[in-house]
Tab-separated table of C-alpha atoms and ligand atoms in Angstrom:
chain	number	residue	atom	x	y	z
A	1	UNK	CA	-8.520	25.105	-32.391
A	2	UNK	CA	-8.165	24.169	-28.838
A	3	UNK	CA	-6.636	20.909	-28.024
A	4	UNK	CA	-8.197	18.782	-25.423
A	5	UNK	CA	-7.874	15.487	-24.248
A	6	UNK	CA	-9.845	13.372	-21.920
A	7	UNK	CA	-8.590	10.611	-19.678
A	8	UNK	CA	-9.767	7.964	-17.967
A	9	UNK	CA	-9.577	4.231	-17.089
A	10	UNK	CA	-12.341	2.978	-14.968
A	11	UNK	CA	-16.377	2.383	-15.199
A	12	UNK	CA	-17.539	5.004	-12.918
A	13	UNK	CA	-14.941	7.906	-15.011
A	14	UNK	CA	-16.613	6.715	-18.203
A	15	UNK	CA	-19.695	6.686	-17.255
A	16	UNK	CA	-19.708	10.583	-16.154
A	17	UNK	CA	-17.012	11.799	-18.891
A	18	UNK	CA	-19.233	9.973	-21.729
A	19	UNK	CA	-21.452	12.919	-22.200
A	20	UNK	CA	-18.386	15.462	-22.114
A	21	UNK	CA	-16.415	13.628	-24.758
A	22	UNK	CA	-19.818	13.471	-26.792
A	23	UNK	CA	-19.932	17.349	-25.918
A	24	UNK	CA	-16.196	17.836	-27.008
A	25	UNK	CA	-17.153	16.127	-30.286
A	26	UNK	CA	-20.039	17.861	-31.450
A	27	UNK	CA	-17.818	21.286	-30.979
A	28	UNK	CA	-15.641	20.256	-33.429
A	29	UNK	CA	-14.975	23.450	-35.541
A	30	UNK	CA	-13.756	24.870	-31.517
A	31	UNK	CA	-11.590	21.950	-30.316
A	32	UNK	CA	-9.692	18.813	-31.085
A	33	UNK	CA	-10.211	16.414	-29.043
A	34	UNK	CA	-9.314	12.764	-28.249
A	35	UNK	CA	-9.570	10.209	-25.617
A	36	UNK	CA	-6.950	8.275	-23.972
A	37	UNK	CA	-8.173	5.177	-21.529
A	38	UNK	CA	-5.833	3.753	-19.186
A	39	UNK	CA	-7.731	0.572	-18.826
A	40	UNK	CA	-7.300	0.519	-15.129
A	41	UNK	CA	-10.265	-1.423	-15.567
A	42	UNK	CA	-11.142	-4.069	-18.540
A	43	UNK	CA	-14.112	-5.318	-19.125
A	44	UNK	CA	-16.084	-2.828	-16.860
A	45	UNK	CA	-14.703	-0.002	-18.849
A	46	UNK	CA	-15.572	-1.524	-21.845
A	47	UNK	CA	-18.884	-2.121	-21.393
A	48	UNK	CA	-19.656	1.552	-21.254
A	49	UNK	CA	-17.611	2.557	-23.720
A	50	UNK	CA	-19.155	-0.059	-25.686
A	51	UNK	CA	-22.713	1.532	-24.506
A	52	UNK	CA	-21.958	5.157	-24.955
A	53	UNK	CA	-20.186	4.223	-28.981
A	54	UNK	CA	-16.845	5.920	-28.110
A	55	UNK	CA	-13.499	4.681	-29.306
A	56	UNK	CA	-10.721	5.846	-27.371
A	57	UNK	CA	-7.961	7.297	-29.801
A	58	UNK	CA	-5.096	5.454	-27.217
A	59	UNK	CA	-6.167	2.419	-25.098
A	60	UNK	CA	-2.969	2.386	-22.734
A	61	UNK	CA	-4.815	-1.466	-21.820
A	62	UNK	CA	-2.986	-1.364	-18.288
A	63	UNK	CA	-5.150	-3.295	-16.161
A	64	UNK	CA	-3.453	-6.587	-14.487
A	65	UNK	CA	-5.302	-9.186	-12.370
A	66	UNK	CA	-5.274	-8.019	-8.590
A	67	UNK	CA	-3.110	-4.989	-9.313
A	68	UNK	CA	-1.584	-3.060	-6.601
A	69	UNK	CA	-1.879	0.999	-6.324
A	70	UNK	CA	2.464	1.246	-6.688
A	71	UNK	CA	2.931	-0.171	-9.846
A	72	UNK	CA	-0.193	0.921	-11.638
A	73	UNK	CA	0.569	4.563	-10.891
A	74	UNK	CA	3.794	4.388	-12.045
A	75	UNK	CA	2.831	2.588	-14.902
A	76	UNK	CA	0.017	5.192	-15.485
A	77	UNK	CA	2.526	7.910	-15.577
A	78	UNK	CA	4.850	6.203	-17.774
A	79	UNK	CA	2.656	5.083	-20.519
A	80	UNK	CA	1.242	8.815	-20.788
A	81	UNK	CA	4.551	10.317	-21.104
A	82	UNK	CA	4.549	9.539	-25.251
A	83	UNK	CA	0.607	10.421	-25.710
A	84	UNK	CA	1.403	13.431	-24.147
A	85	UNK	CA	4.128	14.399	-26.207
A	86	UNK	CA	2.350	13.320	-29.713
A	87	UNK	CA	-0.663	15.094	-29.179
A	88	UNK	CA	0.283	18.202	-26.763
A	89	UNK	CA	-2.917	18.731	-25.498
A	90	UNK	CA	-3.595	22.305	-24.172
A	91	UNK	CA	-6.289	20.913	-21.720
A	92	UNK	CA	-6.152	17.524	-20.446
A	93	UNK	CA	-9.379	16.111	-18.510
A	94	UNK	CA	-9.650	14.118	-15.755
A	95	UNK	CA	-12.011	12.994	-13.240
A	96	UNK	CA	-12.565	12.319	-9.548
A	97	UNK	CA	-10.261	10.620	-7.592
A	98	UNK	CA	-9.319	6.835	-9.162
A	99	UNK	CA	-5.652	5.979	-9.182
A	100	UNK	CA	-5.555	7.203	-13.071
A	101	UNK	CA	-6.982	10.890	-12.302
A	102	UNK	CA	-4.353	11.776	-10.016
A	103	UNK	CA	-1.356	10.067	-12.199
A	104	UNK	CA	-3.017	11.244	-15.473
A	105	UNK	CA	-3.238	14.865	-13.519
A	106	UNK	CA	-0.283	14.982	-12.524
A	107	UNK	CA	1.594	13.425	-15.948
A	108	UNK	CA	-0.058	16.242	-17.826
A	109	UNK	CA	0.952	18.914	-15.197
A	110	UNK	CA	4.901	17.333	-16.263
A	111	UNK	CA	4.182	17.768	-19.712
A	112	UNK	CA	2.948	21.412	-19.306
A	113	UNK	CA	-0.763	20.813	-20.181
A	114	UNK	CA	-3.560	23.015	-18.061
A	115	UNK	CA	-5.336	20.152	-16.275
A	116	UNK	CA	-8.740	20.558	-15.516
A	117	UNK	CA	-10.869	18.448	-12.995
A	118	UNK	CA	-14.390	17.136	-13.105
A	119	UNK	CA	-15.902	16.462	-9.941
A	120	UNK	CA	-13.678	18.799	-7.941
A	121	UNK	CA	-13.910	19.992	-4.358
A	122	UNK	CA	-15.456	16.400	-2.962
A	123	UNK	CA	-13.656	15.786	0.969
A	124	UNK	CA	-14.023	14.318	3.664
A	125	UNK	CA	-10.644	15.212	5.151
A	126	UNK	CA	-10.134	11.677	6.397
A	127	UNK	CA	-7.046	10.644	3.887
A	128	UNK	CA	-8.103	7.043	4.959
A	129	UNK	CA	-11.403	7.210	4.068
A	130	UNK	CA	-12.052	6.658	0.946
A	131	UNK	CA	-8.567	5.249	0.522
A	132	UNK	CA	-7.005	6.015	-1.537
A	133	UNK	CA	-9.680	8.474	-3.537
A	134	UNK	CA	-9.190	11.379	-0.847
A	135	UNK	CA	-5.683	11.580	-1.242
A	136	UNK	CA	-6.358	10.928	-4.995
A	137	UNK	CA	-8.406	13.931	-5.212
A	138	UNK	CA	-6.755	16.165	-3.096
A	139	UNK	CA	-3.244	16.230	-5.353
A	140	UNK	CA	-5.495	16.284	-8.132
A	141	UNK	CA	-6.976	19.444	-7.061
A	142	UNK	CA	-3.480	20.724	-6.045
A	143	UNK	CA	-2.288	20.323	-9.878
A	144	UNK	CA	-5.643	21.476	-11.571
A	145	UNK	CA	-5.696	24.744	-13.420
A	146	UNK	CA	-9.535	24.837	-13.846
A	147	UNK	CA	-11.682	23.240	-11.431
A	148	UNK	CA	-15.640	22.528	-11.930
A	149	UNK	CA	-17.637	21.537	-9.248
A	150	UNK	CA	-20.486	19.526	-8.694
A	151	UNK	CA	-21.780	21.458	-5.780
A	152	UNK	CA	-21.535	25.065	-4.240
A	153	UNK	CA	-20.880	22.433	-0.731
A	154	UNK	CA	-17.773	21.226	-3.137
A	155	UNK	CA	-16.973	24.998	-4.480
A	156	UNK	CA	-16.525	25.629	-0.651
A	157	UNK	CA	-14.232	23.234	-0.293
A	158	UNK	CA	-11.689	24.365	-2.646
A	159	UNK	CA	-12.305	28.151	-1.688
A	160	UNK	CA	-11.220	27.289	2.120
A	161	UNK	CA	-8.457	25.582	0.178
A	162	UNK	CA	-7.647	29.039	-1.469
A	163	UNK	CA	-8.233	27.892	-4.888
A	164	UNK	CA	-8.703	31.160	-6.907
A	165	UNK	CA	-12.237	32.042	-7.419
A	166	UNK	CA	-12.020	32.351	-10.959
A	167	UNK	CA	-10.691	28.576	-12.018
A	168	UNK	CA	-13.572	27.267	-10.266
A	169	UNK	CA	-16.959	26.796	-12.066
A	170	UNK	CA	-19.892	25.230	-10.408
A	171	UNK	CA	-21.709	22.728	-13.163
A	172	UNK	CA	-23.463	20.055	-11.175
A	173	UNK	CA	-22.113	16.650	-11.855
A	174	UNK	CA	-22.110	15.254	-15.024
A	175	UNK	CA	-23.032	11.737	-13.733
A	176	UNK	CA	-26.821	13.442	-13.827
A	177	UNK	CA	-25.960	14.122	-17.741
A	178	UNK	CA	-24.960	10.779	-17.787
A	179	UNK	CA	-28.428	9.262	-16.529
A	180	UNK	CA	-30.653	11.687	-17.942
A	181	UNK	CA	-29.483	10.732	-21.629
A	182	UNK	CA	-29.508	7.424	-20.705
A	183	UNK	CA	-32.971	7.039	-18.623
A	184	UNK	CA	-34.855	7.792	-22.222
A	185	UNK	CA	-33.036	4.412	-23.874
A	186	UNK	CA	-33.545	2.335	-21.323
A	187	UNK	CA	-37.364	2.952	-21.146
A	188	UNK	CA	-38.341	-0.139	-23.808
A	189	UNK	CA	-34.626	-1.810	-23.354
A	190	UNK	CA	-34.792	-5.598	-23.964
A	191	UNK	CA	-32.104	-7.595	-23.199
A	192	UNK	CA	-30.613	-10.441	-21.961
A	193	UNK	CA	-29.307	-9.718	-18.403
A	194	UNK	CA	-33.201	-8.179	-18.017
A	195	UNK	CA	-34.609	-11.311	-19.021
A	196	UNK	CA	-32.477	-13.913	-16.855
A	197	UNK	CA	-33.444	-11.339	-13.772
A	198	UNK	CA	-37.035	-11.250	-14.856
A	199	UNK	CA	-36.647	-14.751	-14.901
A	200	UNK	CA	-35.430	-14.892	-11.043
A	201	UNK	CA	-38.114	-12.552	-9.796
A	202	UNK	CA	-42.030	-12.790	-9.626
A	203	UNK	CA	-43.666	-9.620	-10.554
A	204	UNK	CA	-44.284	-7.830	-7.479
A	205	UNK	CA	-41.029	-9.492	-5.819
A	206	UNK	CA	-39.727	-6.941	-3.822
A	207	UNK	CA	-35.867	-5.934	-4.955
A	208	UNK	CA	-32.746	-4.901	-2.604
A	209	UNK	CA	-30.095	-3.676	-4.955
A	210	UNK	CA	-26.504	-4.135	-3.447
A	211	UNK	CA	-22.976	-3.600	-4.928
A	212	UNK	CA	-20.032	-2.955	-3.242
A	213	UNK	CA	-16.090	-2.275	-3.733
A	214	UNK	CA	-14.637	0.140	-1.212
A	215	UNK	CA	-10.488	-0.670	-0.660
A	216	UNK	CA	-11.262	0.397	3.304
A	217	UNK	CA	-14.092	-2.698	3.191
A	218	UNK	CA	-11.668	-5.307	1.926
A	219	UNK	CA	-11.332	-7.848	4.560
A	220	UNK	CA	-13.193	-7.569	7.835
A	221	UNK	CA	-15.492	-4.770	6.013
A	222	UNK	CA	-17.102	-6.795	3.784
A	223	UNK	CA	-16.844	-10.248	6.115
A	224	UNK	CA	-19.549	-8.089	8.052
A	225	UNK	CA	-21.366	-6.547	5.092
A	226	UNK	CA	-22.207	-9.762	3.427
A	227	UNK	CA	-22.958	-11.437	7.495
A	228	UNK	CA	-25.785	-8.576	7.383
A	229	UNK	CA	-26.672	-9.604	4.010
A	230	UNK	CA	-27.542	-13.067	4.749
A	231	UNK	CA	-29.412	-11.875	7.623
A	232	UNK	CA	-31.386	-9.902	5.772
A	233	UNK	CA	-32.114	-12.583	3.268
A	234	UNK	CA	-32.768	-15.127	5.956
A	235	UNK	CA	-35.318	-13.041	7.553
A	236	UNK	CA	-36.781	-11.396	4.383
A	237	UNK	CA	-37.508	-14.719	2.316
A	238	UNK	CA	-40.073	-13.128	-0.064
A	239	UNK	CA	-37.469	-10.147	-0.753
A	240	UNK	CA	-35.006	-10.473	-3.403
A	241	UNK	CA	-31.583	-9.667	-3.202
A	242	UNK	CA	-29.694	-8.717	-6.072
A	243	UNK	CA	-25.894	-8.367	-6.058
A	244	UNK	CA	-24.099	-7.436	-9.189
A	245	UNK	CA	-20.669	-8.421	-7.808
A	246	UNK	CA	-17.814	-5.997	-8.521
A	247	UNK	CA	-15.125	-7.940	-10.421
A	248	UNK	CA	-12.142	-7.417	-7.895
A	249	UNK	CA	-10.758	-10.325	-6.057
A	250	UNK	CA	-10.777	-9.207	-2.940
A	251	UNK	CA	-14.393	-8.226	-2.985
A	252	UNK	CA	-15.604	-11.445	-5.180
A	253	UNK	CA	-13.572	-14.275	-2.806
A	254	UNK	CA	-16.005	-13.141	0.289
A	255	UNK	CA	-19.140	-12.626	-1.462
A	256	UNK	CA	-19.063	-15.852	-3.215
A	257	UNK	CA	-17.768	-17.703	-0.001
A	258	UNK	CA	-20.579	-16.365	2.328
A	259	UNK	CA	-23.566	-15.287	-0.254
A	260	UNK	CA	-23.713	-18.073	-2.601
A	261	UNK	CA	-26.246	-20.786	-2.234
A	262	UNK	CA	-28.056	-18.337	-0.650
A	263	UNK	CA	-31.858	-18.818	-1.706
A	264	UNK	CA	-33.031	-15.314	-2.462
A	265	UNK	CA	-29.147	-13.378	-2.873
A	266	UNK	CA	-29.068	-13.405	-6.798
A	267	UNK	CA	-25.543	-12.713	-7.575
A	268	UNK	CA	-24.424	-11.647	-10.658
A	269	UNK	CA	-21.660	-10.369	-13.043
A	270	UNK	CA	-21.029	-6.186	-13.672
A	271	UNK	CA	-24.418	-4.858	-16.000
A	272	UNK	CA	-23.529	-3.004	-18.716
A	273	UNK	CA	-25.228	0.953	-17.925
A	274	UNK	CA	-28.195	0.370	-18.764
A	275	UNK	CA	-29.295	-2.590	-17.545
A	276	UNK	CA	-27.699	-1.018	-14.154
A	277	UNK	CA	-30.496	1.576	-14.563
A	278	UNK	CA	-32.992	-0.599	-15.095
A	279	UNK	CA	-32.232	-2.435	-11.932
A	280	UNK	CA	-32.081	0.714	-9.370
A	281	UNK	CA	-35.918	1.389	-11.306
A	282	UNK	CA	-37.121	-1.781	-10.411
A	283	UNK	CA	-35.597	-1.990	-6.874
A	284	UNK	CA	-36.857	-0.701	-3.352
A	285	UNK	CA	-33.999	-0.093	-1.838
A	286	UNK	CA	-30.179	0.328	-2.537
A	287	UNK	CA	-27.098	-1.032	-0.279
A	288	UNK	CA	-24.253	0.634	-1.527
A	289	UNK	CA	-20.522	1.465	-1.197
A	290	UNK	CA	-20.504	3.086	-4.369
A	291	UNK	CA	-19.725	7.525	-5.112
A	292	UNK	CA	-21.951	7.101	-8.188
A	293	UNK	CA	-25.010	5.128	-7.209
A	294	UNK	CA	-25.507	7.955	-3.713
A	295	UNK	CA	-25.691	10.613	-7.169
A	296	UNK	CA	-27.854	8.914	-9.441
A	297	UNK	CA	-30.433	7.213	-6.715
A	298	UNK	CA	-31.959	10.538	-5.601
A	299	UNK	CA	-32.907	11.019	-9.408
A	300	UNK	CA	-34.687	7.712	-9.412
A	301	UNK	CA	-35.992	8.393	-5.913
A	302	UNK	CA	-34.493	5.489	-4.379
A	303	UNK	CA	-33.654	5.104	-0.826
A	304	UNK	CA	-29.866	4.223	-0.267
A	305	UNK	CA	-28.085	2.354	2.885
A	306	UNK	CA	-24.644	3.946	2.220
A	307	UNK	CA	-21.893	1.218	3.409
A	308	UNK	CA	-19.360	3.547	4.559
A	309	UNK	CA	-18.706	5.825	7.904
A	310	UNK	CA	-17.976	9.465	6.269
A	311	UNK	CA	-19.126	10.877	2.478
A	312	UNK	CA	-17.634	13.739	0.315
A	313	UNK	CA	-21.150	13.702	-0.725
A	314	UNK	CA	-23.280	15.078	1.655
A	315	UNK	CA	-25.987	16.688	-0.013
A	316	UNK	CA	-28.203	13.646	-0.623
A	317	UNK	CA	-27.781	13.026	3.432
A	318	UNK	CA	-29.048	16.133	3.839
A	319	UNK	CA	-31.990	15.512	0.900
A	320	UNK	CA	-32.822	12.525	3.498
A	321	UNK	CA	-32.601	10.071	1.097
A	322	UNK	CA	-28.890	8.588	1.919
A	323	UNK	CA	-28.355	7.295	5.142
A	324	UNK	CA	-24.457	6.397	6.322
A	325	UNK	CA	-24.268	3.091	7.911
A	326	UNK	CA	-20.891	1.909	7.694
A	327	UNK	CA	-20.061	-1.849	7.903
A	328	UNK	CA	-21.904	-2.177	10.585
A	329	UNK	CA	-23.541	-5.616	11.009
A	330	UNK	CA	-26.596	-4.998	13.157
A	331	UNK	CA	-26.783	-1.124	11.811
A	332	UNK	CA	-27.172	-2.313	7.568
A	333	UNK	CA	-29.741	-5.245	8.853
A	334	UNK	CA	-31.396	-3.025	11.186
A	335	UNK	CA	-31.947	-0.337	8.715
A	336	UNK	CA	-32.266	-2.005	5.638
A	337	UNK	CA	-35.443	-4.190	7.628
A	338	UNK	CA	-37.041	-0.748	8.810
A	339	UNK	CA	-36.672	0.625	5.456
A	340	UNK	CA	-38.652	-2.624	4.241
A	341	UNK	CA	-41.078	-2.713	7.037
A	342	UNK	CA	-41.836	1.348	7.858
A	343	UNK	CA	-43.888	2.736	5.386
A	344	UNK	CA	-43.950	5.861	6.080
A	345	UNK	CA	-40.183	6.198	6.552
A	346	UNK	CA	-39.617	4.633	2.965
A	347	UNK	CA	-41.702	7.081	1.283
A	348	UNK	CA	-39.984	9.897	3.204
A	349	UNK	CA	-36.577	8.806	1.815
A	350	UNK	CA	-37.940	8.156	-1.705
A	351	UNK	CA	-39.218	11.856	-2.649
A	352	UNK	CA	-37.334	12.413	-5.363
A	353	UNK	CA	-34.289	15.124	-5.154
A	354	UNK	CA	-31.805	16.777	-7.467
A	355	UNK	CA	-28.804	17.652	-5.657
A	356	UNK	CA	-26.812	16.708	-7.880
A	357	UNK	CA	-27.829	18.797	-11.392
A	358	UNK	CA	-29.700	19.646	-13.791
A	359	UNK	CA	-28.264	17.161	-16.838
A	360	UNK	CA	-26.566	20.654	-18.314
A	361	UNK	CA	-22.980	20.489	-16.504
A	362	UNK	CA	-21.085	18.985	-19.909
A	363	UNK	CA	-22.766	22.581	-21.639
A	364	UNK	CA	-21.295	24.703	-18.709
A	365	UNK	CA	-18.286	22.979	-19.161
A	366	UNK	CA	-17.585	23.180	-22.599
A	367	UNK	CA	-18.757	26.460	-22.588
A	368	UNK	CA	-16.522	27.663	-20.146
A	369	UNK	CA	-13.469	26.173	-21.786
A	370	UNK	CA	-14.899	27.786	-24.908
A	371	UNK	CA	-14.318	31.274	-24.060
A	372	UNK	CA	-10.726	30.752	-22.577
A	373	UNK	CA	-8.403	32.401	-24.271
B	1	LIG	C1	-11.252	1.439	-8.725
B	1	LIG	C2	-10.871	2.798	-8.122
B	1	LIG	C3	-11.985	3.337	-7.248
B	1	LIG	C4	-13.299	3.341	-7.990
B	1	LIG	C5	-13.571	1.940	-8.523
B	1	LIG	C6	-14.842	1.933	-9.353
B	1	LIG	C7	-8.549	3.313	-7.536
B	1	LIG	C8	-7.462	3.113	-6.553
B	1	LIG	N1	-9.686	2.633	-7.293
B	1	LIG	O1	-11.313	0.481	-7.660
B	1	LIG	O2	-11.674	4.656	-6.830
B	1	LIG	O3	-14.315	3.736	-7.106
B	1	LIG	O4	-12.488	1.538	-9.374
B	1	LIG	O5	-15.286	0.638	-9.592
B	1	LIG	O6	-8.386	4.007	-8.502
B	1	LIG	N2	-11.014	-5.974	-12.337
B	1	LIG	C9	-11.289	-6.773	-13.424
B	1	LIG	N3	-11.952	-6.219	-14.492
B	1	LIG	C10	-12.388	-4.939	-14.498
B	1	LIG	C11	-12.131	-4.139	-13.364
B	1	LIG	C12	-11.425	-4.673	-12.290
B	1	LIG	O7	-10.919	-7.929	-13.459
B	1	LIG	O8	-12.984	-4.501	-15.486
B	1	LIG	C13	-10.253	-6.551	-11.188
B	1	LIG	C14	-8.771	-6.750	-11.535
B	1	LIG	O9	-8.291	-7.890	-10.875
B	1	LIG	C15	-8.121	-5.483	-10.947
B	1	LIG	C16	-8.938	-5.347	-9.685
B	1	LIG	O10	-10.285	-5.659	-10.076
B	1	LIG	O11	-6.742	-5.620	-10.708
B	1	LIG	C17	-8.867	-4.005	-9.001
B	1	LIG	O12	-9.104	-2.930	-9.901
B	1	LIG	P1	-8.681	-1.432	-9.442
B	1	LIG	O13	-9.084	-0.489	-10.522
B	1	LIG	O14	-7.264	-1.417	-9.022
B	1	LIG	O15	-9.534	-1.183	-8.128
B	1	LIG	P2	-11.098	-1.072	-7.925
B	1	LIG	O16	-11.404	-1.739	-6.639
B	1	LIG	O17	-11.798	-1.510	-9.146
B	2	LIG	N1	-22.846	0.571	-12.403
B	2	LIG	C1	-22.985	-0.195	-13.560
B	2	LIG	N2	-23.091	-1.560	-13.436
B	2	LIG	C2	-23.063	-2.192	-12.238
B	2	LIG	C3	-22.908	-1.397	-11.065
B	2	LIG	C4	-22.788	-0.026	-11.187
B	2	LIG	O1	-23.014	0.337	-14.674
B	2	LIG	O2	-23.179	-3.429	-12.193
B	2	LIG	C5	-22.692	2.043	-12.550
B	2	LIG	C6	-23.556	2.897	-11.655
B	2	LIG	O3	-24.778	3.241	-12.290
B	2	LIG	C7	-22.677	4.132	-11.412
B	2	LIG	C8	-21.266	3.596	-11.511
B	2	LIG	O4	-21.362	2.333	-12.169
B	2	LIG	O5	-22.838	5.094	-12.445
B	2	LIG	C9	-20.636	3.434	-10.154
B	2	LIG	O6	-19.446	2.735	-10.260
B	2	LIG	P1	-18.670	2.138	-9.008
B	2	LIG	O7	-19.636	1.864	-7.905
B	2	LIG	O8	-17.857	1.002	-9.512
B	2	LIG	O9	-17.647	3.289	-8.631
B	2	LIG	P2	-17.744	4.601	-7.711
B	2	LIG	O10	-18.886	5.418	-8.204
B	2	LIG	O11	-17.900	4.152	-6.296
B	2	LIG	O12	-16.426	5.266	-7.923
């Protein structure tokens, strides 16, 4: 029996490792396996682990209030040292690019375990942009023994990297396993976060869908993202805005400050998964910062304003339905008013595209680690 563990900490990680510890499980005559959450995020984690019915076998519960990227890496680190011992994992997984994939990588390369990285191969080659996730993912791709890919764009990446051909397996990106199990459950969902925003909207109330966390936006960033957002709000009274406000401090202090008491802004707490899914459905558009949401949104065939000025995720820019627009004031309102106003640019940017897989990568995955000897 193979030993494999699979680490993570934060909502987006769970969200696209859920189907590959569900995967993991139902080899069990092949592999052991067990999941260790860092809890670099709380409650956010917790709703989808809460959604997806897993219960971590170690909860390392490490997240403080307003935490800062030098401790909680260290702490990270630390705290695995002892899991890693007791179990010995032969594989440990890890995802992306947060602070606890690239001090859960490289804790398990210390310990001797073959890490292996989901998601591998996104760059921009700006190490300040996203900050910290391209660094992140970059020594995470250094330590990895087995690499799988999202993309042949990312494959290419890591082979002008001279990662060995053979460690690197294109999958597609389990974020599209994620939402295609998902999509079915949410079809006749009732709940109450659906209700109070059915309860905010008429019926053919046209939705924007925002959220937003980048570290580069802190500060002046999101001063001018939420300056376009009133704008937008101001000139677009029938539209409604709907903000599901991301629960760091430093991205909650301005939105409250400028946004609310805003007529037609609805801002609201984190949605559990599904209720997320839901929303994008019933929106028009999406204004995002967000890796995740540019993924899922050319499944649902939703347009997306993406807040940020480069993207280790070019293939839906090149689909045509993500556009890059930074934090640019006039460049989100200007946009984001086209895109409500143009008709026929909308429907251009909401054919629906797969770039992103096939709902199969957690198969390939498993699979591949499978025949390993
Ligand atoms: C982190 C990741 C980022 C990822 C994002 C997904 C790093 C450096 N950043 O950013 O790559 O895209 O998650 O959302 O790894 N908080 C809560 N409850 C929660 C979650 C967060 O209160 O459930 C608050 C806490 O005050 C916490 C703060 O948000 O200290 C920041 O959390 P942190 O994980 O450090 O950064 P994120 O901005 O969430
Ligand atoms: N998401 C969610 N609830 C929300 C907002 C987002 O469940 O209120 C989901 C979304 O569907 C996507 C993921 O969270 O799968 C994206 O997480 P986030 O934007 O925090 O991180 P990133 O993807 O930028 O790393």
């Amino acid at each position: 029996m193979k030993k494999v563990l699979l680490i993570f900490g934060t909502r987006p990680e769970a969200i696209k490792m859920a189907p590959l510890v569900k995967k993991f499980k139902s080899h069990s005559t092949a592999f052991d396996s067990k999941v260790c959450v860092t809890a670099q995020h709380r409650e956010m984690l917790d709703q989808v682990l809460e959604f997806f019915e897993i219960e971590p076998d170690y909860d390392l519960d490490l997240m403080k209030p307003g935490q800062n990227l030098h401790s909680l890496t260290a702490t990270i680190i630390e705290s695995l040292k002892p899991i890693l011992e007791e179990f010995s994992p032969d594989f440990v997984f890890v995802h992306g690019d947060t602070t606890t994939s690239m001090a859960a990588a490289l804790a398990s390369f210390y310990s001797g375990a073959k890490v292996c990285h989901i998601e591998a191969g996104l760059r921009t080659y700006d190490k300040l942009s996203p900050f910290p996730e391209e660094i992140n993912r970059q020594i995470v791709g250094r330590v990895s023994d087995y690499h799988f890919a999202p993309t042949s764009k990312s494959r290419d990446n890591l082979l002008q990297e001279q990662v060995d051909v053979s460690t690197i397996l294109v999958t597609g990106n389990t974020v599209i396993d994620a939402l295609l199990e998902s999509v079915e459950r949410v079809k006749n969902l009732s709940n109450p976060d659906i209700d109070f925003i059915k309860q905010n909207l008429r019926e053919e109330q046209e939705v924007v869908l925002v959220t937003g966390h980048r570290r580069e936006n802190h500060g002046a960033g999101f001063e001018r993202i939420c300056s376009a957002l009133k704008r937008l709000a101001t000139q677009k009274p029938d539209v409604k805005i709907i903000y599901p406000v991301h629960l760091n401090p430093k991205v909650k202090e301005p939105v409250n400050r400028i946004l609310s008491g805003v007529d037609n802004v609805l801002l609201i707490e984190p949605l559990s998964y599904p209720v997320f899914i839901w929303l994008m459905n019933r929106s028009k558009i999406i204004i995002t910062d967000s890796g995740g949401v540019q993924e899922e949104a050319p499944s649902l065939g939703k347009p997306v304003l993406v807040m940020r000025d480069t993207t280790e995720r070019p293939e839906a820019v090149d689909a045509g339905t993500v556009l890059l627009v930074g934090t640019n004031e006039e460049l989100i309102y200007n946009e984001a008013i086209d895109l409500l106003e143009n008709e026929d640019r909308f429907r251009k940017m909401s054919e629906l595209h797969n770039p992103y897989g096939d709902g199969k990568s957690c198969a390939r995955i498993v699979n591949f680690i499978n025949q390993l000897n």
